[in-house]
mmCIF file of C-alpha atoms in Angstrom:
data_model
loop_
_atom_site.group_PDB
_atom_site.id
_atom_site.type_symbol
_atom_site.label_atom_id
_atom_site.label_comp_id
_atom_site.label_asym_id
_atom_site.label_seq_id
_atom_site.Cartn_x
_atom_site.Cartn_y
_atom_site.Cartn_z
ATOM 1 C CA UNK M 1405 121.537 75.389 86.703
ATOM 2 C CA UNK M 1406 119.459 76.351 89.548
ATOM 3 C CA UNK M 1407 116.450 78.265 89.166
ATOM 4 C CA UNK M 1408 116.686 81.977 89.515
ATOM 5 C CA UNK M 1409 112.927 82.934 90.457
ATOM 6 C CA UNK M 1410 113.362 86.873 89.596
ATOM 7 C CA UNK M 1411 113.991 85.680 85.536
ATOM 8 C CA UNK M 1412 109.661 85.410 85.130
ATOM 9 C CA UNK M 1413 109.499 88.893 86.532
ATOM 10 C CA UNK M 1414 112.233 90.251 84.138
ATOM 11 C CA UNK M 1415 110.686 88.384 81.211
ATOM 12 C CA UNK M 1416 107.058 90.414 82.677
ATOM 13 C CA UNK M 1417 108.354 93.605 82.648
ATOM 14 C CA UNK M 1418 110.368 92.780 79.193
ATOM 15 C CA UNK M 1419 107.253 91.800 78.197
ATOM 16 C CA UNK M 1420 105.425 94.962 79.197
ATOM 17 C CA UNK M 1421 108.107 96.876 77.758
ATOM 18 C CA UNK M 1422 106.674 94.742 74.126
ATOM 19 C CA UNK M 1423 103.066 95.543 74.463
ATOM 20 C CA UNK M 1424 104.003 99.228 74.784
ATOM 21 C CA UNK M 1425 106.123 99.629 71.835
ATOM 22 C CA UNK M 1426 103.493 96.940 69.534
ATOM 23 C CA UNK M 1427 100.831 99.998 71.159
ATOM 24 C CA UNK M 1428 102.695 102.958 70.120
ATOM 25 C CA UNK M 1429 103.024 101.489 66.599
ATOM 26 C CA UNK M 1430 99.261 101.198 66.936
ATOM 27 C CA UNK M 1431 98.992 105.078 67.680
ATOM 28 C CA UNK M 1432 101.442 106.322 65.339
ATOM 29 C CA UNK M 1433 98.987 104.601 62.763
ATOM 30 C CA UNK M 1434 96.113 105.612 63.552
ATOM 31 C CA UNK M 1435 94.645 106.344 67.017
ATOM 32 C CA UNK M 1436 91.088 105.797 65.838
ATOM 33 C CA UNK M 1437 91.931 102.419 64.526
ATOM 34 C CA UNK M 1438 90.265 99.142 65.604
ATOM 35 C CA UNK M 1439 92.841 97.696 67.348
ATOM 36 C CA UNK M 1440 92.180 100.464 69.774
ATOM 37 C CA UNK M 1441 88.374 100.319 70.346
ATOM 38 C CA UNK M 1442 87.741 99.770 74.447
ATOM 39 C CA UNK M 1443 90.996 100.416 75.612
ATOM 40 C CA UNK M 1444 91.763 104.394 76.855
ATOM 41 C CA UNK M 1445 93.740 105.065 73.391
ATOM 42 C CA UNK M 1446 90.143 105.054 71.820
ATOM 43 C CA UNK M 1447 89.054 108.185 70.352
ATOM 44 C CA UNK M 1448 92.122 110.314 71.861
ATOM 45 C CA UNK M 1449 94.208 113.121 70.018
ATOM 46 C CA UNK M 1450 97.228 111.124 68.968
ATOM 47 C CA UNK M 1451 99.192 113.509 71.668
ATOM 48 C CA UNK M 1452 97.286 112.823 74.035
ATOM 49 C CA UNK M 1453 97.225 109.092 73.509
ATOM 50 C CA UNK M 1454 101.496 108.946 73.146
ATOM 51 C CA UNK M 1455 100.998 111.139 76.043
ATOM 52 C CA UNK M 1456 98.870 108.611 78.095
ATOM 53 C CA UNK M 1457 101.170 105.434 76.960
ATOM 54 C CA UNK M 1458 104.548 107.396 78.520
ATOM 55 C CA UNK M 1459 103.075 107.588 81.863
ATOM 56 C CA UNK M 1460 102.387 104.198 81.474
ATOM 57 C CA UNK M 1461 105.799 103.366 80.625
ATOM 58 C CA UNK M 1462 107.864 105.440 83.794
ATOM 59 C CA UNK M 1463 105.566 104.003 85.988
ATOM 60 C CA UNK M 1464 105.791 100.232 85.335
ATOM 61 C CA UNK M 1465 109.385 101.339 85.550
ATOM 62 C CA UNK M 1466 109.687 102.125 88.935
ATOM 63 C CA UNK M 1467 106.781 99.387 89.707
ATOM 64 C CA UNK M 1468 109.289 96.485 87.702
ATOM 65 C CA UNK M 1469 111.862 97.227 90.510
ATOM 66 C CA UNK M 1470 109.084 97.078 93.459
ATOM 67 C CA UNK M 1471 107.938 93.099 91.801
ATOM 68 C CA UNK M 1472 111.760 92.048 91.602
ATOM 69 C CA UNK M 1473 112.670 93.165 95.037
ATOM 70 C CA UNK M 1474 109.081 91.520 95.902
ATOM 71 C CA UNK M 1475 110.229 88.383 94.682
ATOM 72 C CA UNK M 1476 113.910 88.472 95.687
ATOM 73 C CA UNK M 1477 113.016 89.354 99.552
ATOM 74 C CA UNK M 1478 110.597 86.035 99.162
ATOM 75 C CA UNK M 1479 113.215 84.531 98.364
ATOM 76 C CA UNK M 1480 115.657 85.460 101.507
ATOM 77 C CA UNK M 1481 113.158 84.919 103.214
ATOM 78 C CA UNK M 1482 112.874 81.236 102.771
ATOM 79 C CA UNK M 1483 116.355 80.644 101.674
ATOM 80 C CA UNK M 1484 116.973 81.691 106.064
ATOM 81 C CA UNK M 1485 113.815 79.330 106.701
ATOM 82 C CA UNK M 1486 114.573 76.189 104.959
ATOM 83 C CA UNK M 1487 118.316 76.934 106.584
ATOM 84 C CA UNK M 1488 116.388 77.599 110.331
ATOM 85 C CA UNK M 1489 115.557 73.544 109.705
ATOM 86 C CA UNK M 1490 119.280 72.300 110.994
ATOM 87 C CA UNK M 1491 116.774 73.770 114.360
ATOM 88 C CA UNK M 1492 115.312 70.643 114.433
ATOM 89 C CA UNK M 1493 117.113 68.114 115.222
ATOM 90 C CA UNK M 1494 118.577 70.129 118.149
ATOM 91 C CA UNK M 1495 117.885 68.153 121.738
ATOM 92 C CA UNK M 1496 115.336 67.824 123.551
ATOM 93 C CA UNK M 1497 113.219 67.434 120.549
ATOM 94 C CA UNK M 1498 110.396 69.164 122.165
ATOM 95 C CA UNK M 1499 111.911 72.504 122.115
ATOM 96 C CA UNK M 1500 113.689 72.259 119.278
ATOM 97 C CA UNK M 1501 109.981 72.032 117.573
ATOM 98 C CA UNK M 1502 108.629 74.425 118.872
ATOM 99 C CA UNK M 1503 111.833 76.705 118.257
ATOM 100 C CA UNK M 1504 111.898 76.380 115.284
ATOM 101 C CA UNK M 1505 108.255 77.141 114.742
ATOM 102 C CA UNK M 1506 108.670 80.620 116.397
ATOM 103 C CA UNK M 1507 111.952 81.219 114.586
ATOM 104 C CA UNK M 1508 110.191 80.282 111.488
ATOM 105 C CA UNK M 1509 107.384 82.839 112.178
ATOM 106 C CA UNK M 1510 109.599 85.107 113.018
ATOM 107 C CA UNK M 1511 111.626 85.173 109.592
ATOM 108 C CA UNK M 1512 108.549 86.293 108.467
ATOM 109 C CA UNK M 1513 108.813 89.642 110.148
ATOM 110 C CA UNK M 1514 112.412 90.095 110.449
ATOM 111 C CA UNK M 1515 113.490 93.576 108.066
ATOM 112 C CA UNK M 1516 115.446 93.326 105.309
ATOM 113 C CA UNK M 1517 118.397 95.551 105.967
ATOM 114 C CA UNK M 1518 118.907 93.147 108.479
ATOM 115 C CA UNK M 1519 119.053 89.926 105.463
ATOM 116 C CA UNK M 1520 121.315 91.993 103.753
ATOM 117 C CA UNK M 1521 123.705 92.607 107.179
ATOM 118 C CA UNK M 1522 123.428 88.408 107.633
ATOM 119 C CA UNK M 1523 124.525 87.771 103.802
ATOM 120 C CA UNK M 1524 127.834 89.896 104.228
ATOM 121 C CA UNK M 1525 128.777 86.981 105.383
ATOM 122 C CA UNK M 1526 128.709 85.056 102.396
ATOM 123 C CA UNK M 1527 129.324 87.850 99.766
ATOM 124 C CA UNK M 1528 132.637 89.104 101.572
ATOM 125 C CA UNK M 1529 134.421 91.681 99.824
ATOM 126 C CA UNK M 1530 131.227 92.493 97.322
ATOM 127 C CA UNK M 1531 130.379 95.128 97.369
ATOM 128 C CA UNK M 1532 126.222 93.831 96.258
ATOM 129 C CA UNK M 1533 124.696 93.838 99.262
ATOM 130 C CA UNK M 1534 125.222 97.873 99.235
ATOM 131 C CA UNK M 1535 124.168 97.785 95.779
ATOM 132 C CA UNK M 1536 120.975 95.702 97.522
ATOM 133 C CA UNK M 1537 120.472 98.305 99.903
ATOM 134 C CA UNK M 1538 120.027 100.944 97.617
ATOM 135 C CA UNK M 1539 117.505 99.265 95.394
ATOM 136 C CA UNK M 1540 116.074 98.744 99.264
ATOM 137 C CA UNK M 1541 115.419 102.715 99.264
ATOM 138 C CA UNK M 1542 115.037 102.285 95.927
ATOM 139 C CA UNK M 1543 111.869 100.602 96.525
ATOM 140 C CA UNK M 1544 110.691 102.152 99.693
ATOM 141 C CA UNK M 1545 110.744 105.810 97.741
ATOM 142 C CA UNK M 1546 108.862 104.101 95.392
ATOM 143 C CA UNK M 1547 106.160 101.779 97.713
ATOM 144 C CA UNK M 1548 106.088 105.188 99.733
ATOM 145 C CA UNK M 1549 104.840 107.703 96.585
ATOM 146 C CA UNK M 1550 107.973 108.870 95.706
ATOM 147 C CA UNK M 1551 108.215 111.980 97.780
ATOM 148 C CA UNK M 1552 109.809 114.553 95.654
ATOM 149 C CA UNK M 1553 112.165 115.820 99.118
ATOM 150 C CA UNK M 1554 114.025 112.988 100.015
ATOM 151 C CA UNK M 1555 115.286 110.986 97.324
ATOM 152 C CA UNK M 1556 116.618 108.059 97.574
ATOM 153 C CA UNK M 1557 120.921 108.049 97.383
ATOM 154 C CA UNK M 1558 121.506 106.251 93.679
ATOM 155 C CA UNK M 1559 118.966 105.942 90.469
ATOM 156 C CA UNK M 1560 118.331 102.557 89.938
ATOM 157 C CA UNK M 1561 117.113 101.083 86.442
ATOM 158 C CA UNK M 1562 115.767 97.723 86.079
ATOM 159 C CA UNK M 1563 118.054 95.826 84.307
ATOM 160 C CA UNK M 1564 120.824 97.020 87.101
ATOM 161 C CA UNK M 1565 117.981 95.919 89.944
ATOM 162 C CA UNK M 1566 117.736 92.409 87.841
ATOM 163 C CA UNK M 1567 121.579 91.930 87.597
ATOM 164 C CA UNK M 1568 122.291 93.014 91.342
ATOM 165 C CA UNK M 1569 120.075 90.996 92.349
ATOM 166 C CA UNK M 1570 120.122 88.120 90.103
ATOM 167 C CA UNK M 1571 124.035 88.101 91.169
ATOM 168 C CA UNK M 1572 123.125 87.891 95.431
ATOM 169 C CA UNK M 1573 120.566 84.803 94.279
ATOM 170 C CA UNK M 1574 122.913 83.328 92.382
ATOM 171 C CA UNK M 1575 126.069 83.161 94.738
ATOM 172 C CA UNK M 1576 123.298 82.751 97.730
ATOM 173 C CA UNK M 1577 122.782 79.464 95.711
ATOM 174 C CA UNK M 1578 125.748 78.222 95.902
ATOM 175 C CA UNK M 1579 126.039 78.251 100.086
ATOM 176 C CA UNK A 755 108.627 124.961 97.598
ATOM 177 C CA UNK A 756 111.378 121.652 97.643
ATOM 178 C CA UNK A 757 113.913 122.488 98.938
ATOM 179 C CA UNK A 758 117.679 123.207 96.318
ATOM 180 C CA UNK A 759 119.273 121.450 98.067
ATOM 181 C CA UNK A 760 118.583 118.203 101.341
ATOM 182 C CA UNK A 761 119.571 119.793 104.347
ATOM 183 C CA UNK A 762 119.744 116.450 106.058
ATOM 184 C CA UNK A 763 123.260 116.109 104.750
ATOM 185 C CA UNK A 764 126.500 116.386 106.103
ATOM 186 C CA UNK A 765 129.363 118.228 104.514
ATOM 187 C CA UNK A 766 131.313 114.890 103.804
ATOM 188 C CA UNK A 767 128.343 113.997 101.694
ATOM 189 C CA UNK A 768 128.218 117.635 100.133
ATOM 190 C CA UNK A 769 131.373 117.486 98.874
ATOM 191 C CA UNK A 770 131.076 113.688 97.506
ATOM 192 C CA UNK A 771 128.150 115.257 95.695
ATOM 193 C CA UNK A 772 129.726 118.127 94.240
ATOM 194 C CA UNK A 773 132.727 115.942 92.987
ATOM 195 C CA UNK A 774 130.484 112.943 91.054
ATOM 196 C CA UNK A 775 128.638 116.008 89.340
ATOM 197 C CA UNK A 776 131.302 117.739 88.050
ATOM 198 C CA UNK A 777 132.712 114.428 87.250
ATOM 199 C CA UNK A 778 129.481 113.236 85.551
ATOM 200 C CA UNK A 779 129.242 116.281 83.619
ATOM 201 C CA UNK A 780 132.572 116.227 81.975
ATOM 202 C CA UNK A 781 132.133 112.870 81.020
ATOM 203 C CA UNK A 782 128.762 113.864 79.521
ATOM 204 C CA UNK A 783 130.137 116.561 77.668
ATOM 205 C CA UNK A 784 133.016 114.555 76.026
ATOM 206 C CA UNK A 785 130.182 111.695 75.152
ATOM 207 C CA UNK A 786 127.412 114.562 73.734
ATOM 208 C CA UNK A 787 130.487 115.855 71.680
ATOM 209 C CA UNK A 788 131.009 112.255 70.237
ATOM 210 C CA UNK A 789 127.205 111.757 69.662
ATOM 211 C CA UNK A 790 127.194 115.381 68.391
ATOM 212 C CA UNK A 791 130.237 114.622 65.137
ATOM 213 C CA UNK A 792 128.897 110.715 64.624
ATOM 214 C CA UNK A 793 125.446 112.010 64.409
ATOM 215 C CA UNK A 794 126.135 115.442 62.167
ATOM 216 C CA UNK A 795 128.196 112.672 59.981
ATOM 217 C CA UNK A 796 125.295 110.273 59.382
ATOM 218 C CA UNK A 797 123.162 113.772 57.851
ATOM 219 C CA UNK A 798 121.237 113.971 61.291
ATOM 220 C CA UNK A 799 121.081 117.348 62.505
ATOM 221 C CA UNK A 800 121.624 117.827 65.937
ATOM 222 C CA UNK A 801 120.277 120.630 68.832
ATOM 223 C CA UNK A 802 121.588 121.487 71.992
ATOM 224 C CA UNK A 803 119.089 121.818 75.289
ATOM 225 C CA UNK A 804 119.388 121.680 79.371
ATOM 226 C CA UNK A 805 117.981 119.513 81.637
ATOM 227 C CA UNK A 806 116.666 119.968 85.068
ATOM 228 C CA UNK A 807 118.363 117.281 87.615
ATOM 229 C CA UNK A 808 118.045 116.070 91.090
ATOM 230 C CA UNK A 809 119.827 114.036 93.337
ATOM 231 C CA UNK A 810 119.934 113.610 97.225
ATOM 232 C CA UNK A 811 123.533 114.247 97.637
ATOM 233 C CA UNK A 812 124.081 117.395 94.471
ATOM 234 C CA UNK A 813 120.524 118.683 94.664
ATOM 235 C CA UNK A 814 119.130 120.309 91.555
ATOM 236 C CA UNK A 815 121.838 121.000 88.901
ATOM 237 C CA UNK A 816 121.403 121.694 85.323
ATOM 238 C CA UNK A 817 123.081 118.871 82.403
ATOM 239 C CA UNK A 818 122.987 118.901 78.901
ATOM 240 C CA UNK A 819 120.640 117.267 76.697
ATOM 241 C CA UNK A 820 120.504 117.068 72.710
ATOM 242 C CA UNK A 821 117.668 116.270 70.083
ATOM 243 C CA UNK A 822 118.550 114.214 67.283
ATOM 244 C CA UNK A 823 116.448 114.301 63.871
ATOM 245 C CA UNK A 824 115.910 115.022 60.191
ATOM 246 C CA UNK A 825 114.866 118.183 59.215
ATOM 247 C CA UNK A 826 111.198 116.923 59.329
ATOM 248 C CA UNK A 827 111.286 114.525 62.004
ATOM 249 C CA UNK A 828 112.778 114.202 65.390
ATOM 250 C CA UNK A 829 114.364 111.178 66.387
ATOM 251 C CA UNK A 830 115.704 110.905 69.577
ATOM 252 C CA UNK A 831 116.134 113.117 72.650
ATOM 253 C CA UNK A 832 119.364 112.208 74.518
ATOM 254 C CA UNK A 833 119.076 113.510 77.901
ATOM 255 C CA UNK A 834 121.507 112.997 81.656
ATOM 256 C CA UNK A 835 119.476 111.275 83.791
ATOM 257 C CA UNK A 836 121.696 110.718 87.039
ATOM 258 C CA UNK A 837 125.398 111.161 88.451
ATOM 259 C CA UNK A 838 124.911 108.018 91.344
ATOM 260 C CA UNK A 839 123.219 104.770 90.173
ATOM 261 C CA UNK A 840 124.110 101.485 91.387
ATOM 262 C CA UNK A 841 126.021 99.449 88.788
ATOM 263 C CA UNK A 842 127.308 102.680 86.663
ATOM 264 C CA UNK A 843 129.081 105.759 87.124
ATOM 265 C CA UNK A 844 126.484 108.396 85.536
ATOM 266 C CA UNK A 845 123.164 107.374 83.419
ATOM 267 C CA UNK A 846 122.146 108.841 80.444
ATOM 268 C CA UNK A 847 119.059 107.825 78.360
ATOM 269 C CA UNK A 848 117.200 107.938 74.263
ATOM 270 C CA UNK A 849 114.008 108.313 74.085
ATOM 271 C CA UNK A 850 111.630 108.323 70.994
ATOM 272 C CA UNK A 851 108.245 108.325 70.316
ATOM 273 C CA UNK A 852 109.241 104.540 70.353
ATOM 274 C CA UNK A 853 110.945 103.711 72.996
ATOM 275 C CA UNK A 854 113.873 104.551 75.788
ATOM 276 C CA UNK A 855 117.161 102.999 75.748
ATOM 277 C CA UNK A 856 120.495 103.436 78.297
ATOM 278 C CA UNK A 857 123.326 104.517 78.340
ATOM 279 C CA UNK A 858 125.389 104.171 81.392
ATOM 280 C CA UNK A 859 129.404 104.964 82.220
ATOM 281 C CA UNK A 860 130.592 101.908 83.081
ATOM 282 C CA UNK A 861 134.429 101.516 85.268
ATOM 283 C CA UNK A 862 135.903 98.523 84.327
ATOM 284 C CA UNK A 863 137.841 98.004 87.673
ATOM 285 C CA UNK A 864 133.902 97.799 89.470
ATOM 286 C CA UNK A 865 132.304 95.983 86.304
ATOM 287 C CA UNK A 866 131.231 92.282 87.604
ATOM 288 C CA UNK A 867 128.190 92.005 84.995
ATOM 289 C CA UNK A 868 129.191 93.502 82.538
ATOM 290 C CA UNK A 869 132.720 92.201 80.621
ATOM 291 C CA UNK A 870 134.552 95.726 79.721
ATOM 292 C CA UNK A 871 138.221 96.720 78.388
ATOM 293 C CA UNK A 872 137.639 100.201 79.062
ATOM 294 C CA UNK A 873 136.238 102.652 81.267
ATOM 295 C CA UNK A 874 133.837 104.264 79.274
ATOM 296 C CA UNK A 875 130.386 104.866 77.989
ATOM 297 C CA UNK A 876 128.290 102.332 77.306
ATOM 298 C CA UNK A 877 125.105 101.401 75.685
ATOM 299 C CA UNK A 878 123.330 98.666 78.237
ATOM 300 C CA UNK A 879 121.048 96.081 76.239
ATOM 301 C CA UNK A 880 118.181 95.441 77.851
ATOM 302 C CA UNK A 881 118.119 92.057 76.848
ATOM 303 C CA UNK A 882 118.041 88.564 80.027
ATOM 304 C CA UNK A 883 122.069 88.600 78.614
ATOM 305 C CA UNK A 884 124.029 91.131 79.312
ATOM 306 C CA UNK A 885 125.661 93.213 76.647
ATOM 307 C CA UNK A 886 127.035 96.617 76.770
ATOM 308 C CA UNK A 887 128.074 98.170 73.242
ATOM 309 C CA UNK A 888 131.133 100.831 73.332
ATOM 310 C CA UNK A 889 129.398 104.042 72.027
ATOM 311 C CA UNK A 890 130.443 105.042 68.663
ATOM 312 C CA UNK A 891 129.183 105.680 65.212
ATOM 313 C CA UNK A 892 127.675 102.541 64.426
ATOM 314 C CA UNK A 893 126.241 101.786 68.440
ATOM 315 C CA UNK A 894 124.562 105.511 67.842
ATOM 316 C CA UNK A 895 122.912 104.010 64.867
ATOM 317 C CA UNK A 896 121.535 100.837 66.787
ATOM 318 C CA UNK A 897 120.008 103.186 69.667
ATOM 319 C CA UNK A 898 118.420 106.416 67.660
ATOM 320 C CA UNK A 899 116.868 103.090 64.977
ATOM 321 C CA UNK A 900 115.517 101.679 69.074
ATOM 322 C CA UNK A 901 114.016 104.738 69.820
ATOM 323 C CA UNK A 902 112.063 105.321 66.733
ATOM 324 C CA UNK A 903 111.957 102.452 64.687
ATOM 325 C CA UNK A 904 114.104 105.257 61.307
ATOM 326 C CA UNK A 905 116.164 102.738 59.986
ATOM 327 C CA UNK A 906 119.974 104.115 58.378
#
């Protein structure tokens, strides 16, 4: 079984969601409780404390999509850089080395959209790449301040983003 | 002032948005009718409401929602979220004071993540495994417990 780099991001997300639940239970019992000392919830009216927590939960969902995308994108660049190592075997060797170094560096700046298009050839007939592009669009929308006049094409839940990108990672690892 | 619809859409995109919205609202109405019945059978009170939704291909529209509770305590809101969502063909959320769960309309023919038997609404369990539970009275009560800590 290959290592899935996205799994730790998903566990981090589940962990933060669990922390939110525990905090909700604490607030429900007593905002003044010692458990919330030195936190934003201390001595807040209960409704205000819940409202703060709701804000945090909603934001963490969008930030998870950002984080899982970033981890996926890093995986993709590293995968392509590894594939480019074959260039080192080209003749003449002096050219091969600099050719490889140049491509390795430039891969850091390739557009995510273009990298996804490259993957179409190894994922034929799949709509995974289309879904990944919608995750990218959502990621860009979040990263650029969630413009209310320009919504992304589709809604992205943390679980569906994780499902889709994990599936692509696993299919890539088979190649 | 936010425009009601996005000005840069093509006619084909508008038509797609309208069709998808109508199908979404039809399926939401069927689900909410079932939820009303299941919740009432469980001795819960149900109040109907409406929520605004704004999506790229539909602009602003209104969808029906439900609030479920006991006489003295609200347990959960069932709120449609979007007709357009990856992996599924429509999304709702169930929110209580404790948490949020998602219900998604999954299509068997297009489904690669969840082993489902039919096109329908499913509760998507947010675990590492891919678990989708067909919406039923039992599933509804489990979801309400998940978001409210209320045990049936």
